[in-house]
Short mmCIF file of C-alpha atoms and ligand atoms in Angstrom, two decimals:
data_model
loop_
_atom_site.label_atom_id
_atom_site.label_comp_id
_atom_site.label_asym_id
_atom_site.label_seq_id
_atom_site.Cartn_x
_atom_site.Cartn_y
_atom_site.Cartn_z
CA UNK A 1 0.00 0.00 0.00
CA UNK A 2 1.41 3.39 -0.98
CA UNK A 3 1.26 6.48 1.17
CA UNK A 4 -0.34 9.29 -0.82
CA UNK A 5 -0.32 13.00 0.08
CA UNK A 6 -1.65 16.04 -1.71
CA UNK A 7 -2.97 19.51 -0.93
CA UNK A 8 -4.94 22.39 -2.37
CA UNK A 9 -4.72 26.07 -1.45
CA UNK A 10 -7.94 27.57 -0.11
CA UNK A 11 -8.03 30.57 -2.43
CA UNK A 12 -11.76 30.49 -3.03
CA UNK A 13 -13.42 27.63 -4.81
CA UNK A 14 -12.32 24.62 -6.80
CA UNK A 15 -12.27 24.75 -10.59
CA UNK A 16 -12.17 22.08 -13.27
CA UNK A 17 -8.36 22.26 -13.38
CA UNK A 18 -8.17 21.28 -9.70
CA UNK A 19 -10.66 18.51 -10.35
CA UNK A 20 -9.01 16.91 -13.37
CA UNK A 21 -5.43 17.61 -12.29
CA UNK A 22 -5.76 16.46 -8.70
CA UNK A 23 -9.08 15.55 -7.10
CA UNK A 24 -10.19 12.98 -9.63
CA UNK A 25 -7.02 11.10 -8.70
CA UNK A 26 -7.66 11.57 -4.98
CA UNK A 27 -11.05 9.91 -5.33
CA UNK A 28 -9.59 6.89 -7.06
CA UNK A 29 -6.53 6.56 -4.83
CA UNK A 30 -8.51 6.61 -1.58
CA UNK A 31 -9.88 3.18 -2.50
CA UNK A 32 -6.64 1.33 -1.98
CA UNK A 33 -3.88 3.60 -0.70
CA UNK A 34 -3.23 5.30 2.63
CA UNK A 35 -4.21 8.84 1.61
CA UNK A 36 -3.75 12.22 3.25
CA UNK A 37 -5.46 15.14 1.52
CA UNK A 38 -5.31 18.56 3.07
CA UNK A 39 -6.20 22.20 2.62
CA UNK A 40 -3.00 24.24 2.44
CA UNK A 41 -3.99 27.20 4.59
CA UNK A 42 -0.40 27.95 5.72
CA UNK A 43 0.56 28.25 2.05
CA UNK A 44 -2.31 30.60 1.36
CA UNK A 45 -0.82 33.14 3.80
CA UNK A 46 1.81 33.99 1.17
CA UNK A 47 -0.91 36.07 -0.52
CA UNK A 48 -2.14 37.69 2.74
CA UNK A 49 -5.81 36.67 2.82
CA UNK A 50 -8.02 38.72 5.14
CA UNK A 51 -8.57 36.91 8.48
CA UNK A 52 -12.34 37.26 8.07
CA UNK A 53 -12.17 35.37 4.73
CA UNK A 54 -9.73 32.60 5.59
CA UNK A 55 -12.01 30.28 7.52
CA UNK A 56 -14.77 30.52 4.92
CA UNK A 57 -12.32 29.62 2.14
CA UNK A 58 -11.05 26.60 4.05
CA UNK A 59 -14.62 25.47 4.71
CA UNK A 60 -15.54 25.90 1.04
CA UNK A 61 -12.71 23.69 -0.07
CA UNK A 62 -13.49 21.03 2.55
CA UNK A 63 -17.11 20.96 1.40
CA UNK A 64 -16.03 20.79 -2.22
CA UNK A 65 -13.58 17.96 -1.42
CA UNK A 66 -16.48 16.00 0.05
CA UNK A 67 -18.76 16.87 -2.85
CA UNK A 68 -16.28 15.26 -5.25
CA UNK A 69 -16.55 11.95 -3.42
CA UNK A 70 -13.67 12.11 -0.97
CA UNK A 71 -14.61 9.92 1.95
CA UNK A 72 -13.32 10.72 5.46
CA UNK A 73 -13.62 7.04 6.36
CA UNK A 74 -11.25 6.08 3.56
CA UNK A 75 -8.85 9.04 3.35
CA UNK A 76 -7.51 11.44 5.96
CA UNK A 77 -8.95 14.85 5.08
CA UNK A 78 -7.46 17.66 7.11
CA UNK A 79 -6.54 21.30 7.40
CA UNK A 80 -2.77 21.93 7.16
CA UNK A 81 -2.64 24.33 10.14
CA UNK A 82 -4.29 21.68 12.36
CA UNK A 83 -1.00 19.79 12.08
CA UNK A 84 1.69 22.21 13.30
CA UNK A 85 4.28 19.41 13.07
CA UNK A 86 4.34 20.39 9.40
CA UNK A 87 5.62 23.82 10.40
CA UNK A 88 8.37 22.27 12.51
CA UNK A 89 9.52 20.04 9.66
CA UNK A 90 9.42 23.09 7.36
CA UNK A 91 11.78 24.90 9.73
CA UNK A 92 14.15 21.95 9.81
CA UNK A 93 14.12 21.52 6.02
CA UNK A 94 14.79 25.23 5.52
CA UNK A 95 18.18 24.75 7.21
CA UNK A 96 19.20 22.55 4.28
CA UNK A 97 17.47 24.46 1.48
CA UNK A 98 19.63 26.95 -0.40
CA UNK A 99 18.49 30.42 -1.38
CA UNK A 100 19.89 29.98 -4.89
CA UNK A 101 17.81 26.89 -5.66
CA UNK A 102 14.69 28.45 -4.17
CA UNK A 103 15.14 31.62 -6.24
CA UNK A 104 15.46 29.57 -9.41
CA UNK A 105 12.10 27.87 -8.86
CA UNK A 106 9.71 28.76 -11.72
CA UNK A 107 6.71 29.23 -9.45
CA UNK A 108 8.69 31.71 -7.31
CA UNK A 109 9.57 33.75 -10.40
CA UNK A 110 5.94 33.68 -11.52
CA UNK A 111 4.62 34.64 -8.10
CA UNK A 112 6.94 37.60 -7.63
CA UNK A 113 5.88 38.86 -11.03
CA UNK A 114 2.27 38.52 -9.93
CA UNK A 115 2.71 40.20 -6.52
CA UNK A 116 5.82 42.44 -6.78
CA UNK A 117 4.81 44.36 -3.66
CA UNK A 118 4.70 41.26 -1.49
CA UNK A 119 7.82 39.20 -2.14
CA UNK A 120 7.83 37.55 1.28
CA UNK A 121 10.09 34.79 2.60
CA UNK A 122 7.09 32.43 2.58
CA UNK A 123 6.97 32.71 -1.21
CA UNK A 124 10.67 31.90 -1.45
CA UNK A 125 10.36 28.91 0.86
CA UNK A 126 7.04 27.73 -0.58
CA UNK A 127 8.74 24.57 -1.93
CA UNK A 128 10.20 23.61 1.47
CA UNK A 129 6.77 23.93 3.11
CA UNK A 130 5.34 21.81 0.33
CA UNK A 131 8.11 19.24 0.83
CA UNK A 132 7.33 19.21 4.56
CA UNK A 133 3.63 18.53 3.78
CA UNK A 134 4.59 15.57 1.67
CA UNK A 135 7.36 13.95 3.66
CA UNK A 136 5.74 14.50 7.07
CA UNK A 137 3.71 11.38 6.17
CA UNK A 138 6.65 9.74 4.33
CA UNK A 139 4.62 9.79 1.10
CA UNK A 140 5.41 7.77 -2.02
CA UNK A 141 2.92 9.30 -4.45
CA UNK A 142 1.63 12.84 -4.85
CA UNK A 143 -1.35 13.30 -7.16
CA UNK A 144 -0.98 16.79 -8.69
CA UNK A 145 -1.40 18.65 -11.96
CA UNK A 146 1.46 19.37 -14.31
CA UNK A 147 2.19 22.78 -12.78
CA UNK A 148 3.45 21.10 -9.58
CA UNK A 149 6.08 18.94 -11.28
CA UNK A 150 9.03 21.13 -10.32
CA UNK A 151 7.88 21.31 -6.70
CA UNK A 152 7.97 17.52 -6.59
CA UNK A 153 11.49 17.53 -7.98
CA UNK A 154 12.51 19.90 -5.20
CA UNK A 155 10.76 17.71 -2.63
CA UNK A 156 12.89 14.78 -3.77
CA UNK A 157 15.99 16.95 -3.50
CA UNK A 158 15.16 17.96 0.09
CA UNK A 159 14.23 14.41 1.14
CA UNK A 160 17.42 12.95 -0.36
CA UNK A 161 19.54 15.70 1.09
CA UNK A 162 18.18 14.98 4.55
CA UNK A 163 18.92 11.26 4.13
CA UNK A 164 22.46 11.99 2.93
CA UNK A 165 23.25 14.59 5.55
CA UNK A 166 22.20 12.35 8.41
CA UNK A 167 23.31 9.10 6.76
CA UNK A 168 19.88 7.51 7.02
CA UNK A 169 17.44 5.95 4.61
CA UNK A 170 14.48 7.61 6.25
CA UNK A 171 12.39 9.56 3.73
CA UNK A 172 11.14 7.81 0.58
CA UNK A 173 11.41 9.67 -2.78
CA UNK A 174 7.91 10.91 -3.61
CA UNK A 175 6.75 11.16 -7.23
CA UNK A 176 4.13 13.34 -8.90
CA UNK A 177 1.36 11.01 -9.91
CA UNK A 178 -1.57 10.80 -12.26
CA UNK A 179 -3.67 7.74 -13.05
CA UNK A 180 -3.55 8.44 -16.75
CA UNK A 181 0.29 8.54 -16.72
CA UNK A 182 0.97 12.05 -17.98
CA UNK A 183 0.32 14.87 -15.57
CA UNK A 184 -2.67 16.97 -16.57
CA UNK A 185 -2.95 20.66 -17.40
CA UNK A 186 -6.50 21.92 -17.99
CA UNK A 187 -6.38 25.08 -20.12
CA UNK A 188 -8.17 28.35 -19.61
CA UNK A 189 -11.19 29.77 -21.46
CA UNK A 190 -9.29 32.93 -22.37
CA UNK A 191 -6.74 31.19 -24.57
CA UNK A 192 -4.20 30.82 -21.73
CA UNK A 193 -2.38 27.59 -21.05
CA UNK A 194 -3.70 26.95 -17.55
CA UNK A 195 -7.09 27.32 -15.90
CA UNK A 196 -6.36 29.24 -12.72
CA UNK A 197 -8.27 30.82 -9.87
CA UNK A 198 -5.88 33.70 -9.33
CA UNK A 199 -6.25 35.25 -12.74
CA UNK A 200 -9.41 36.21 -14.58
CA UNK A 201 -12.46 34.71 -12.77
CA UNK A 202 -14.27 34.30 -16.08
CA UNK A 203 -11.57 32.14 -17.58
CA UNK A 204 -12.09 29.37 -15.03
CA UNK A 205 -15.16 27.19 -14.48
CA UNK A 206 -15.78 26.51 -10.81
CA UNK A 207 -17.47 23.33 -9.59
CA UNK A 208 -20.08 25.42 -7.84
CA UNK A 209 -20.81 27.83 -10.71
CA UNK A 210 -24.56 27.92 -11.43
CA UNK A 211 -25.53 26.44 -14.84
CA UNK A 212 -26.28 29.84 -16.39
CA UNK A 213 -22.84 31.14 -15.35
CA UNK A 214 -21.15 28.08 -16.86
CA UNK A 215 -23.05 28.51 -20.13
CA UNK A 216 -22.14 32.20 -20.28
CA UNK A 217 -18.45 31.58 -19.54
CA UNK A 218 -18.18 28.88 -22.17
CA UNK A 219 -20.00 30.96 -24.80
CA UNK A 220 -17.52 33.79 -24.14
CA UNK A 221 -14.46 31.55 -24.49
CA UNK A 222 -11.89 32.95 -26.91
CA UNK A 223 -12.04 31.59 -30.48
CA UNK A 224 -10.96 32.88 -33.90
CA UNK A 225 -12.50 33.34 -37.38
CA UNK A 226 -12.28 29.61 -38.05
CA UNK A 227 -9.83 27.30 -39.82
CA UNK A 228 -8.25 28.60 -43.01
CA UNK A 229 -7.20 25.22 -44.39
CA UNK A 230 -8.36 21.64 -44.04
CA UNK A 231 -6.61 19.62 -41.33
CA UNK A 232 -4.71 22.63 -40.05
CA UNK A 233 -3.02 22.78 -36.68
CA UNK A 234 -5.23 24.39 -34.07
CA UNK A 235 -4.21 27.72 -32.53
CA UNK A 236 -3.92 27.64 -28.70
CA UNK A 237 -7.36 29.09 -27.91
CA UNK A 238 -9.07 26.54 -30.17
CA UNK A 239 -6.92 23.74 -28.87
CA UNK A 240 -8.12 24.75 -25.39
CA UNK A 241 -11.82 24.38 -26.26
CA UNK A 242 -11.12 20.97 -27.76
CA UNK A 243 -9.11 19.94 -24.68
CA UNK A 244 -12.02 20.92 -22.42
CA UNK A 245 -14.39 18.99 -24.64
CA UNK A 246 -12.11 15.96 -24.50
CA UNK A 247 -12.24 16.05 -20.70
CA UNK A 248 -15.96 16.72 -20.35
CA UNK A 249 -17.88 15.36 -23.36
CA UNK A 250 -18.49 11.95 -24.92
CA UNK A 251 -15.70 10.87 -27.32
CA UNK A 252 -18.20 10.80 -30.20
CA UNK A 253 -19.08 14.45 -29.55
CA UNK A 254 -15.41 15.40 -29.55
CA UNK A 255 -14.85 13.48 -32.81
CA UNK A 256 -17.87 15.13 -34.42
CA UNK A 257 -16.54 18.67 -33.86
CA UNK A 258 -12.96 17.67 -34.57
CA UNK A 259 -14.04 16.33 -37.98
CA UNK A 260 -15.93 19.55 -38.59
CA UNK A 261 -12.84 21.58 -37.71
CA UNK A 262 -10.71 19.52 -40.04
CA UNK A 263 -13.20 19.90 -42.89
CA UNK A 264 -13.64 23.65 -42.17
CA UNK A 265 -17.38 23.34 -41.55
CA UNK A 266 -17.23 24.05 -37.84
CA UNK A 267 -19.42 26.67 -36.14
CA UNK A 268 -17.83 27.55 -32.84
CA UNK A 269 -21.19 28.74 -31.48
CA UNK A 270 -22.61 25.21 -31.84
CA UNK A 271 -19.51 23.65 -30.34
CA UNK A 272 -19.54 25.98 -27.33
CA UNK A 273 -23.26 25.41 -26.79
CA UNK A 274 -22.64 21.68 -26.67
CA UNK A 275 -19.61 22.09 -24.41
CA UNK A 276 -21.58 24.35 -22.05
CA UNK A 277 -24.33 21.72 -21.72
CA UNK A 278 -21.79 18.95 -21.16
CA UNK A 279 -20.03 20.93 -18.43
CA UNK A 280 -23.37 21.70 -16.74
CA UNK A 281 -24.29 18.01 -16.82
CA UNK A 282 -20.87 16.95 -15.59
CA UNK A 283 -20.85 19.35 -12.65
CA UNK A 284 -24.50 18.93 -11.57
CA UNK A 285 -23.83 16.17 -8.98
CA UNK A 286 -21.12 18.30 -7.34
CA UNK A 287 -23.41 21.30 -7.03
CA UNK A 288 -26.14 19.18 -5.51
CA UNK A 289 -23.78 17.68 -2.92
CA UNK A 290 -22.27 21.12 -2.10
CA UNK A 291 -25.80 22.41 -1.40
CA UNK A 292 -26.47 19.52 0.98
CA UNK A 293 -23.17 19.87 2.81
CA UNK A 294 -23.65 23.59 3.43
CA UNK A 295 -26.73 22.63 5.37
CA UNK A 296 -24.81 20.20 7.58
CA UNK A 297 -22.15 22.18 9.43
CA UNK A 298 -21.88 19.57 12.17
CA UNK A 299 -20.92 16.85 9.76
CA UNK A 300 -18.22 19.02 8.19
CA UNK A 301 -16.85 19.91 11.64
CA UNK A 302 -16.75 16.21 12.52
CA UNK A 303 -14.82 15.42 9.35
CA UNK A 304 -12.23 18.11 10.08
CA UNK A 305 -11.77 16.92 13.67
CA UNK A 306 -11.32 13.30 12.65
CA UNK A 307 -8.86 14.31 9.91
CA UNK A 308 -6.80 16.43 12.33
CA UNK A 309 -6.51 13.49 14.73
CA UNK A 310 -5.42 11.03 12.06
CA UNK A 311 -2.96 13.44 10.41
CA UNK A 312 -1.54 14.46 13.77
CA UNK A 313 -0.88 10.82 14.70
CA UNK A 314 1.11 10.26 11.51
CA UNK A 315 2.95 13.61 11.61
CA UNK A 316 3.94 13.45 15.27
CA UNK A 317 5.53 10.04 14.76
CA UNK A 318 7.66 11.44 11.91
CA UNK A 319 8.68 14.51 13.90
CA UNK A 320 9.68 12.38 16.88
CA UNK A 321 11.89 10.26 14.65
CA UNK A 322 13.31 13.24 12.76
CA UNK A 323 14.26 14.97 16.01
CA UNK A 324 16.08 11.87 17.09
CA UNK A 325 17.92 11.58 13.75
CA UNK A 326 18.98 15.24 13.93
CA UNK A 327 20.32 14.77 17.44
CA UNK A 328 17.76 16.60 19.58
CA UNK A 329 17.60 14.71 22.84
CA UNK A 330 15.46 15.09 25.92
CA UNK A 331 17.32 15.81 29.14
P1 TYM E 401 -3.16 24.66 -6.17
O1 TYM E 401 -4.00 24.97 -5.00
O2 TYM E 401 -2.75 25.74 -7.10
O3 TYM E 401 -3.86 23.55 -7.04
C1 TYM E 401 -4.36 22.36 -6.46
C2 TYM E 401 -4.16 21.20 -7.40
O4 TYM E 401 -4.84 21.43 -8.62
C3 TYM E 401 -3.94 21.28 -9.70
N1 TYM E 401 -4.28 22.26 -10.75
C4 TYM E 401 -4.41 21.93 -12.04
N2 TYM E 401 -4.28 20.75 -12.67
C5 TYM E 401 -4.52 20.75 -14.00
N3 TYM E 401 -4.86 21.86 -14.72
C6 TYM E 401 -4.99 23.05 -14.11
N4 TYM E 401 -5.35 24.13 -14.81
C7 TYM E 401 -4.76 23.14 -12.71
N5 TYM E 401 -4.81 24.14 -11.80
C8 TYM E 401 -4.50 23.58 -10.60
C9 TYM E 401 -2.56 21.56 -9.13
O5 TYM E 401 -1.55 20.96 -9.91
C10 TYM E 401 -2.69 20.95 -7.76
O6 TYM E 401 -2.46 19.56 -7.81
N6 TYM E 401 1.31 24.06 -4.10
C11 TYM E 401 0.03 23.43 -4.31
C12 TYM E 401 -0.68 23.05 -3.02
C13 TYM E 401 0.12 22.19 -2.13
C14 TYM E 401 0.47 20.83 -2.33
C15 TYM E 401 1.24 20.47 -1.20
C16 TYM E 401 0.20 19.91 -3.34
C17 TYM E 401 0.66 22.58 -0.94
N7 TYM E 401 1.33 21.55 -0.39
C18 TYM E 401 1.72 19.18 -1.08
C19 TYM E 401 0.70 18.62 -3.20
C20 TYM E 401 1.45 18.27 -2.08
C21 TYM E 401 -0.84 24.41 -5.05
O7 TYM E 401 -0.66 25.58 -4.99
O8 TYM E 401 -1.88 23.84 -5.71
#
């Protein structure tokens, strides 16, 4: 049985990229592996969320986790800050993480471009906190989208470095994982490469978007004047719509519009109408479950408490052993 760990930042609500890149894998992996899935609320502090919003965002994500079929009886579902052992391991790993390698991290460069007025040390050390999340449970597999690949590479570096430095074979080497082999990147509706919650709200489809909002967003997705030649390569924005259709619609529907594109008979309006309906149908069960869970605060609180207990048990064992390896001793 593998140990599986993954997390999601509570920056609002989950979108289809989170679902296809990560959560769909969580749901499958909980059936046979020892899974820890958490809400990365320490990480979210790098963007300075308002205290009055933080709890609501964490609760949203927990409810949306459950709506996707994550089962607290099968997997450990918890809130990162309920397990402060993670913060201790983060501190210890930071002692062996070098500023140069952290500065070279692509996500750091992207984030400082995005928030030039808030280049905090938490952003720089984001990968060591993420490594701590993963190795605190001695994970083997980490289900994530393609954008997290480099963070997993860094996690392996930090885990191996710890083993080497202390001459132990303690932490396993975790790998980024997806059931379908290749890591997934769900594109954006605005022609961008990645659906994302931090950029334009209208370029992402959220699990809890009402049907009319989904239809509107899809109808407004960026397209062009149509193919100029038969069988031509698709420009990025068009490729994106087809990629979303591949994820959400029946294969025969995808093939139908793909053939139309190749024979230059396509009408993007028809394609987007179909895609909108398919996304609405696909997301309907999530919306229904989210509605039910919002009405059952006690159940959600019970889930979080149980998750904190289970995650704490695993994390405190690791921290005890790590302290011993490092040479901290009780008097
Ligand atoms: P976050 O919160 O940005 O995204 C959560 C998960 O969703 C995936 N994802 C996508 N996958 C495919 N296409 C997309 N457009 C897309 N957008 C997001 C991400 O790859 C991720 O798997 N650093 C992490 C959170 C984290 C974490 C961890 C993950 C903290 N500690 C430990 C794994 C293990 C993050 O910001 O993900």
